[in-house]
């Protein structure tokens, strides 16, 4: 296996937040890295196809970053002949996201239409070495170095990162039930995370009645469809072929945008785009949960 260049600090943070050990996270990072690198040519071909979602978000000397949802990552790992615990896969994806945001001060943005036929409407940038010297520093494309030993990955999932994956499943279920992005987020914040509607509305810059109405409308839609169990269906192909994903995207691909452009909420109605939250935004959400005395 090759050694993906992810800074030790990001790995240590994931270990602290999750139930996995340092060794498990490092092995998981290598598994995902190698699974994507094994199909690097196919990923480049996919990103260049005008009829498919462009998921190539960063190119640097000796390295590239491609964005995947968790279903696509699972498929890539399976196609490469590896096995990886679902919780550990979510942790590894989150480590890649943290490294990308910290190194480039950028996050991902993508058209809302991309989420319509996906079980997991959340994307993670994944680092892959493309040069002849794996593990070497490579200009602005490198995000540090981390050593790893061979061994089997663990199977116990716990902590904030796994909880974040569950939250994404829940929001995805609301979208599947017919909610728009803003309503789905409001419903999760109020109904699942226990946020006060007035506090959440202030953070979103909207009226509290809007938040309450959104949460109520999603609850009604879920009651009619019975689809908010937060579970997705396994995709059937290799990475880039998630089950049910549309073949064309009318509003562009996944972009790496400056973190300063990310709205207070994750949805920008002016551009009809969704943004992956930055670490500062996630920390602010955790602070709200702590202030309300709720676990979320």
mmCIF file with all atom_site columns, C-alpha atoms in Angstrom, residues 82-174:
data_model
loop_
_atom_site.group_PDB
_atom_site.id
_atom_site.type_symbol
_atom_site.label_atom_id
_atom_site.label_alt_id
_atom_site.label_comp_id
_atom_site.label_asym_id
_atom_site.label_entity_id
_atom_site.label_seq_id
_atom_site.pdbx_PDB_ins_code
_atom_site.Cartn_x
_atom_site.Cartn_y
_atom_site.Cartn_z
_atom_site.occupancy
_atom_site.B_iso_or_equiv
_atom_site.pdbx_formal_charge
_atom_site.auth_seq_id
_atom_site.auth_comp_id
_atom_site.auth_asym_id
_atom_site.auth_atom_id
_atom_site.pdbx_PDB_model_num
ATOM 1  C CA . UNK A 1 82  ? -10.661 -4.328 0.265  1.00 0.00 ? 82  UNK A CA 1
ATOM 2  C CA . UNK A 1 83  ? -13.011 -4.490 3.230  1.00 0.00 ? 83  UNK A CA 1
ATOM 3  C CA . UNK A 1 84  ? -13.510 -1.491 5.479  1.00 0.00 ? 84  UNK A CA 1
ATOM 4  C CA . UNK A 1 85  ? -15.887 -0.915 8.367  1.00 0.00 ? 85  UNK A CA 1
ATOM 5  C CA . UNK A 1 86  ? -18.673 1.568  7.531  1.00 0.00 ? 86  UNK A CA 1
ATOM 6  C CA . UNK A 1 87  ? -17.887 3.752  10.522 1.00 0.00 ? 87  UNK A CA 1
ATOM 7  C CA . UNK A 1 88  ? -14.189 3.793  9.748  1.00 0.00 ? 88  UNK A CA 1
ATOM 8  C CA . UNK A 1 89  ? -14.943 4.725  6.130  1.00 0.00 ? 89  UNK A CA 1
ATOM 9  C CA . UNK A 1 90  ? -16.852 7.776  7.397  1.00 0.00 ? 90  UNK A CA 1
ATOM 10 C CA . UNK A 1 91  ? -13.947 8.710  9.680  1.00 0.00 ? 91  UNK A CA 1
ATOM 11 C CA . UNK A 1 92  ? -11.435 8.405  6.834  1.00 0.00 ? 92  UNK A CA 1
ATOM 12 C CA . UNK A 1 93  ? -13.616 10.534 4.554  1.00 0.00 ? 93  UNK A CA 1
ATOM 13 C CA . UNK A 1 94  ? -13.871 13.188 7.259  1.00 0.00 ? 94  UNK A CA 1
ATOM 14 C CA . UNK A 1 95  ? -10.082 13.200 7.758  1.00 0.00 ? 95  UNK A CA 1
ATOM 15 C CA . UNK A 1 96  ? -9.578  13.845 4.049  1.00 0.00 ? 96  UNK A CA 1
ATOM 16 C CA . UNK A 1 97  ? -12.118 16.675 4.203  1.00 0.00 ? 97  UNK A CA 1
ATOM 17 C CA . UNK A 1 98  ? -10.394 18.260 7.209  1.00 0.00 ? 98  UNK A CA 1
ATOM 18 C CA . UNK A 1 99  ? -6.990  18.041 5.505  1.00 0.00 ? 99  UNK A CA 1
ATOM 19 C CA . UNK A 1 100 ? -8.319  19.589 2.304  1.00 0.00 ? 100 UNK A CA 1
ATOM 20 C CA . UNK A 1 101 ? -10.058 22.474 4.068  1.00 0.00 ? 101 UNK A CA 1
ATOM 21 C CA . UNK A 1 102 ? -7.094  23.197 6.323  1.00 0.00 ? 102 UNK A CA 1
ATOM 22 C CA . UNK A 1 103 ? -4.475  23.088 3.559  1.00 0.00 ? 103 UNK A CA 1
ATOM 23 C CA . UNK A 1 104 ? -6.284  25.161 0.959  1.00 0.00 ? 104 UNK A CA 1
ATOM 24 C CA . UNK A 1 105 ? -8.781  27.169 3.038  1.00 0.00 ? 105 UNK A CA 1
ATOM 25 C CA . UNK A 1 106 ? -11.415 25.922 0.605  1.00 0.00 ? 106 UNK A CA 1
ATOM 26 C CA . UNK A 1 107 ? -14.523 23.803 0.791  1.00 0.00 ? 107 UNK A CA 1
ATOM 27 C CA . UNK A 1 108 ? -16.730 22.076 -1.776 1.00 0.00 ? 108 UNK A CA 1
ATOM 28 C CA . UNK A 1 109 ? -19.773 23.539 -3.508 1.00 0.00 ? 109 UNK A CA 1
ATOM 29 C CA . UNK A 1 110 ? -22.091 21.770 -5.915 1.00 0.00 ? 110 UNK A CA 1
ATOM 30 C CA . UNK A 1 111 ? -25.452 22.258 -7.646 1.00 0.00 ? 111 UNK A CA 1
ATOM 31 C CA . UNK A 1 112 ? -28.480 21.314 -5.551 1.00 0.00 ? 112 UNK A CA 1
ATOM 32 C CA . UNK A 1 113 ? -29.716 19.191 -8.470 1.00 0.00 ? 113 UNK A CA 1
ATOM 33 C CA . UNK A 1 114 ? -26.855 16.775 -7.780 1.00 0.00 ? 114 UNK A CA 1
ATOM 34 C CA . UNK A 1 115 ? -28.543 15.660 -4.560 1.00 0.00 ? 115 UNK A CA 1
ATOM 35 C CA . UNK A 1 116 ? -31.889 14.739 -6.072 1.00 0.00 ? 116 UNK A CA 1
ATOM 36 C CA . UNK A 1 117 ? -31.087 11.111 -6.847 1.00 0.00 ? 117 UNK A CA 1
ATOM 37 C CA . UNK A 1 118 ? -28.416 10.412 -4.254 1.00 0.00 ? 118 UNK A CA 1
ATOM 38 C CA . UNK A 1 119 ? -28.821 8.591  -0.969 1.00 0.00 ? 119 UNK A CA 1
ATOM 39 C CA . UNK A 1 120 ? -25.863 10.523 0.512  1.00 0.00 ? 120 UNK A CA 1
ATOM 40 C CA . UNK A 1 121 ? -25.932 14.164 -0.671 1.00 0.00 ? 121 UNK A CA 1
ATOM 41 C CA . UNK A 1 122 ? -22.580 15.016 0.895  1.00 0.00 ? 122 UNK A CA 1
ATOM 42 C CA . UNK A 1 123 ? -19.179 14.943 -0.775 1.00 0.00 ? 123 UNK A CA 1
ATOM 43 C CA . UNK A 1 124 ? -15.694 14.391 0.609  1.00 0.00 ? 124 UNK A CA 1
ATOM 44 C CA . UNK A 1 125 ? -12.501 15.376 -1.237 1.00 0.00 ? 125 UNK A CA 1
ATOM 45 C CA . UNK A 1 126 ? -10.102 12.418 -1.304 1.00 0.00 ? 126 UNK A CA 1
ATOM 46 C CA . UNK A 1 127 ? -6.364  12.803 -1.711 1.00 0.00 ? 127 UNK A CA 1
ATOM 47 C CA . UNK A 1 128 ? -4.513  10.545 -4.148 1.00 0.00 ? 128 UNK A CA 1
ATOM 48 C CA . UNK A 1 129 ? -0.846  10.558 -5.070 1.00 0.00 ? 129 UNK A CA 1
ATOM 49 C CA . UNK A 1 130 ? -0.193  10.594 -8.804 1.00 0.00 ? 130 UNK A CA 1
ATOM 50 C CA . UNK A 1 131 ? 3.576   11.150 -8.976 1.00 0.00 ? 131 UNK A CA 1
ATOM 51 C CA . UNK A 1 132 ? 6.509   8.759  -8.957 1.00 0.00 ? 132 UNK A CA 1
ATOM 52 C CA . UNK A 1 133 ? 7.415   9.350  -5.317 1.00 0.00 ? 133 UNK A CA 1
ATOM 53 C CA . UNK A 1 134 ? 4.509   8.503  -3.004 1.00 0.00 ? 134 UNK A CA 1
ATOM 54 C CA . UNK A 1 135 ? 4.711   10.298 0.311  1.00 0.00 ? 135 UNK A CA 1
ATOM 55 C CA . UNK A 1 136 ? 6.956   13.108 -0.886 1.00 0.00 ? 136 UNK A CA 1
ATOM 56 C CA . UNK A 1 137 ? 6.166   16.770 -0.461 1.00 0.00 ? 137 UNK A CA 1
ATOM 57 C CA . UNK A 1 138 ? 4.700   18.173 -3.681 1.00 0.00 ? 138 UNK A CA 1
ATOM 58 C CA . UNK A 1 139 ? 4.155   21.909 -3.503 1.00 0.00 ? 139 UNK A CA 1
ATOM 59 C CA . UNK A 1 140 ? 0.696   23.138 -2.593 1.00 0.00 ? 140 UNK A CA 1
ATOM 60 C CA . UNK A 1 141 ? -0.769  19.722 -3.350 1.00 0.00 ? 141 UNK A CA 1
ATOM 61 C CA . UNK A 1 142 ? 0.852   18.069 -0.331 1.00 0.00 ? 142 UNK A CA 1
ATOM 62 C CA . UNK A 1 143 ? -0.885  18.213 3.012  1.00 0.00 ? 143 UNK A CA 1
ATOM 63 C CA . UNK A 1 144 ? 1.851   16.898 5.247  1.00 0.00 ? 144 UNK A CA 1
ATOM 64 C CA . UNK A 1 145 ? 3.097   13.358 5.882  1.00 0.00 ? 145 UNK A CA 1
ATOM 65 C CA . UNK A 1 146 ? 1.778   10.575 8.082  1.00 0.00 ? 146 UNK A CA 1
ATOM 66 C CA . UNK A 1 147 ? 3.379   7.209  8.736  1.00 0.00 ? 147 UNK A CA 1
ATOM 67 C CA . UNK A 1 148 ? 1.342   4.010  8.891  1.00 0.00 ? 148 UNK A CA 1
ATOM 68 C CA . UNK A 1 149 ? 1.966   0.364  9.705  1.00 0.00 ? 149 UNK A CA 1
ATOM 69 C CA . UNK A 1 150 ? 0.361   -2.629 8.039  1.00 0.00 ? 150 UNK A CA 1
ATOM 70 C CA . UNK A 1 151 ? -2.500  -4.362 9.818  1.00 0.00 ? 151 UNK A CA 1
ATOM 71 C CA . UNK A 1 152 ? -6.224  -4.932 9.961  1.00 0.00 ? 152 UNK A CA 1
ATOM 72 C CA . UNK A 1 153 ? -8.676  -2.138 10.624 1.00 0.00 ? 153 UNK A CA 1
ATOM 73 C CA . UNK A 1 154 ? -10.956 -2.145 13.661 1.00 0.00 ? 154 UNK A CA 1
ATOM 74 C CA . UNK A 1 155 ? -14.705 -2.407 13.599 1.00 0.00 ? 155 UNK A CA 1
ATOM 75 C CA . UNK A 1 156 ? -16.073 -0.253 16.447 1.00 0.00 ? 156 UNK A CA 1
ATOM 76 C CA . UNK A 1 157 ? -17.621 3.062  15.375 1.00 0.00 ? 157 UNK A CA 1
ATOM 77 C CA . UNK A 1 158 ? -18.260 5.919  17.797 1.00 0.00 ? 158 UNK A CA 1
ATOM 78 C CA . UNK A 1 159 ? -17.857 9.639  18.244 1.00 0.00 ? 159 UNK A CA 1
ATOM 79 C CA . UNK A 1 160 ? -18.596 12.835 16.438 1.00 0.00 ? 160 UNK A CA 1
ATOM 80 C CA . UNK A 1 161 ? -17.571 11.742 12.952 1.00 0.00 ? 161 UNK A CA 1
ATOM 81 C CA . UNK A 1 162 ? -19.829 8.701  12.897 1.00 0.00 ? 162 UNK A CA 1
ATOM 82 C CA . UNK A 1 163 ? -22.622 10.868 14.267 1.00 0.00 ? 163 UNK A CA 1
ATOM 83 C CA . UNK A 1 164 ? -22.036 13.312 11.409 1.00 0.00 ? 164 UNK A CA 1
ATOM 84 C CA . UNK A 1 165 ? -22.501 10.480 8.917  1.00 0.00 ? 165 UNK A CA 1
ATOM 85 C CA . UNK A 1 166 ? -25.799 9.600  10.600 1.00 0.00 ? 166 UNK A CA 1
ATOM 86 C CA . UNK A 1 167 ? -26.856 13.242 10.338 1.00 0.00 ? 167 UNK A CA 1
ATOM 87 C CA . UNK A 1 168 ? -26.155 13.217 6.617  1.00 0.00 ? 168 UNK A CA 1
ATOM 88 C CA . UNK A 1 169 ? -28.271 10.093 6.243  1.00 0.00 ? 169 UNK A CA 1
ATOM 89 C CA . UNK A 1 170 ? -31.117 11.833 8.060  1.00 0.00 ? 170 UNK A CA 1
ATOM 90 C CA . UNK A 1 171 ? -30.907 14.967 5.920  1.00 0.00 ? 171 UNK A CA 1
ATOM 91 C CA . UNK A 1 172 ? -30.738 12.792 2.823  1.00 0.00 ? 172 UNK A CA 1
ATOM 92 C CA . UNK A 1 173 ? -33.914 11.035 3.902  1.00 0.00 ? 173 UNK A CA 1
ATOM 93 C CA . UNK A 1 174 ? -35.673 14.409 4.225  1.00 0.00 ? 174 UNK A CA 1
#
